[in-house]
Amino acid sequence: MPPLVFPPDFLWGAATAAHQVEGDNVHSDWWAWERRPDTPCPEPSGIACDHYRRFADDIALLAGTGLNTYRFSVEWARIEPAEGTFDEAAIDHYRRVVETVRAQGLEPMVTLHHFTLPAWLADRGGWRAPEAPARFERYVRRVVAAIGGAVEWFCTVNEPGVVAFGGYLGALGFPPGTRDVAAWKGAIRGLVEGHRRARAAVRELHPTARVGATHSMQEWEADQGGRPVMEYLRRMNEDVFLEACTDDDFIGVQTYTRVRVGLPTLVGPLARLALAVPPLESALVPLTVRRETRRASEQAPAGASEPAPRDRGSGGVAGALGRDGERLTQMGYEFRPQAVAATVRRAAALHPGRPIVVTEHGVATGDDAERVEFIQQGLAALHAAMADGVPLRGYIHWSLLDNFEWARGYEMTFGLVAVDRATQARTVRPSAHLLGRIARSGRLEP
Ligand code: BGC
């Protein structure tokens, strides 16, 4: 078998998000959320990976592997800790981060919103607040005015579908934790409008920059009975946002697994929820219910049997198998690296000709050999999609570091680089060297 060859200008990178790695993000909604006893968070983010202070070393590690791109986010809650008050020291910090990325010969890709909001905006309803899109635009203007000249790739909103579904419908234990269809739809509207305003602002201030959103996309599968539910979920979690992005410069695709929706798996949750939520809307709640199932099973005595969960937001044990014998990741997702090729193909079909970047793809595992396999299989499947004409411009792995995995805490290890929680020592894993070698050579050896 000959090696698989990628284009010379391909973006090869690793990603982080501010709240997950920086530490002490005290003015954000998540900081407060993690400390509430009524949320599913097992632990607070605390100092995280101390990346706010160690960023230069971490960026040097990334560059040392051979990768050429660093995707990271700037933190709104640091930059605007109180409404209308902009912290020049924080803005300066991100200016230095961008300079460091450039000085290491890397391409910076900057995410403007990655799940967290300033607490002052969350207190007013977050993305449901009528003023949220305009406030987001004002913050984006400050950021782009400060660092825009040195950044060619901007991601406006990271996974708006997950923000809305995970927090406003309460499906993933994210803030604000409302379990309310009206809140969910209100947040969707706010996020779409926020994206549009941010995109316009970036373009006005920095016309040559490339700007897009990053989308959580699943490889969906359904049996005949599950199809209407699957289509509804896909529409509300993916398509409403993809359709709002027809004018973006690129589509960011982020895929972790395949989700299978079968009628038998829906009957129980639907029956339980039918009384609480209007029937049509209740079709999307199974994921929420599975999360509760997981929490109940965690408290169950050892050996108690519980059907293995399969969807994002559900739990799982490393090395465990799912209902149909499929391998599961630490997150409880099906180990399915090639799912990312199914989603880039779908994104390409929805937006013909528009450049696509895989802005996240990764696996939570305690065994780095699995990460190696995940990368190799994912890239092989992506290469086949490119051979079929999909205009893929880059592959950015999640994540550079083991980090704070939101409502799942630090137990999930996604990093190309291990982080010792007690000492903050970094250890570059073999998977990082592998991805770096592929990046340097532009070839995936069989
Ligand atoms: C998010 C990351 C998260 C990752 C793994 C993506 O949904 O953008 O912040 O850590 O998935 O769950």
PDB file of C-alpha atoms and ligand atoms in Angstrom, residues 16-17 20 71 114-115 158-159 162 172 174 214 216 254 256 312 331 333 360 362 364 398-399 403-406 412 414, ligand 1:
ATOM      1  CA  THR A  16      -7.505  23.777  23.420  1.00  0.00           C
ATOM      2  CA  ALA A  17     -10.195  26.024  24.900  1.00  0.00           C
ATOM      3  CA  GLN A  20     -10.430  23.935  29.973  1.00  0.00           C
ATOM      4  CA  ARG A  71      -6.318  26.446  17.738  1.00  0.00           C
ATOM      5  CA  HIS A 114     -15.889  28.286  23.468  1.00  0.00           C
ATOM      6  CA  PHE A 115     -18.795  27.402  25.785  1.00  0.00           C
ATOM      7  CA  ASN A 158     -17.715  26.731  19.083  1.00  0.00           C
ATOM      8  CA  GLU A 159     -20.430  24.093  18.723  1.00  0.00           C
ATOM      9  CA  VAL A 162     -23.964  21.766  22.035  1.00  0.00           C
ATOM     10  CA  LEU A 172     -25.313  17.620  28.958  1.00  0.00           C
ATOM     11  CA  PHE A 174     -23.982  22.527  31.070  1.00  0.00           C
ATOM     12  CA  THR A 214     -17.245  25.166  14.377  1.00  0.00           C
ATOM     13  CA  SER A 216     -20.528  19.499  16.477  1.00  0.00           C
ATOM     14  CA  GLN A 254     -16.005  18.460  15.014  1.00  0.00           C
ATOM     15  CA  TYR A 256     -16.230  12.278  18.043  1.00  0.00           C
ATOM     16  CA  ARG A 312     -22.548  11.906  23.940  1.00  0.00           C
ATOM     17  CA  MET A 331     -16.774   9.162  27.502  1.00  0.00           C
ATOM     18  CA  TYR A 333     -18.975   7.025  23.008  1.00  0.00           C
ATOM     19  CA  GLU A 360     -11.754  18.919  16.443  1.00  0.00           C
ATOM     20  CA  GLY A 362     -10.213  13.174  19.332  1.00  0.00           C
ATOM     21  CA  ALA A 364     -10.809  10.101  25.566  1.00  0.00           C
ATOM     22  CA  TRP A 398      -8.635  17.598  20.254  1.00  0.00           C
ATOM     23  CA  SER A 399      -6.755  18.137  22.419  1.00  0.00           C
ATOM     24  CA  ASN A 403      -7.751  19.052  30.419  1.00  0.00           C
ATOM     25  CA  PHE A 404     -10.987  19.951  32.181  1.00  0.00           C
ATOM     26  CA  GLU A 405     -13.714  18.050  30.372  1.00  0.00           C
ATOM     27  CA  TRP A 406     -16.659  20.245  31.423  1.00  0.00           C
ATOM     28  CA  MET A 412     -11.384  12.094  30.732  1.00  0.00           C
ATOM     29  CA  PHE A 414      -8.058  13.586  25.523  1.00  0.00           C
TER      30      PHE A 414
HETATM   31  C1  BGC B   1     -15.758  20.582  22.712  1.00  0.00           C
HETATM   32  C2  BGC B   1     -14.586  20.465  23.650  1.00  0.00           C
HETATM   33  C3  BGC B   1     -14.682  19.153  24.420  1.00  0.00           C
HETATM   34  C4  BGC B   1     -14.622  18.029  23.425  1.00  0.00           C
HETATM   35  C5  BGC B   1     -14.588  16.639  24.019  1.00  0.00           C
HETATM   36  C6  BGC B   1     -16.136  19.304  22.034  1.00  0.00           C
HETATM   37  O1  BGC B   1     -17.501  19.184  22.107  1.00  0.00           O
HETATM   38  O2  BGC B   1     -15.575  21.618  21.800  1.00  0.00           O
HETATM   39  O3  BGC B   1     -14.554  21.572  24.487  1.00  0.00           O
HETATM   40  O4  BGC B   1     -13.692  19.043  25.378  1.00  0.00           O
HETATM   41  O5  BGC B   1     -15.744  18.105  22.582  1.00  0.00           O
HETATM   42  O6  BGC B   1     -15.775  16.311  24.635  1.00  0.00           O
END
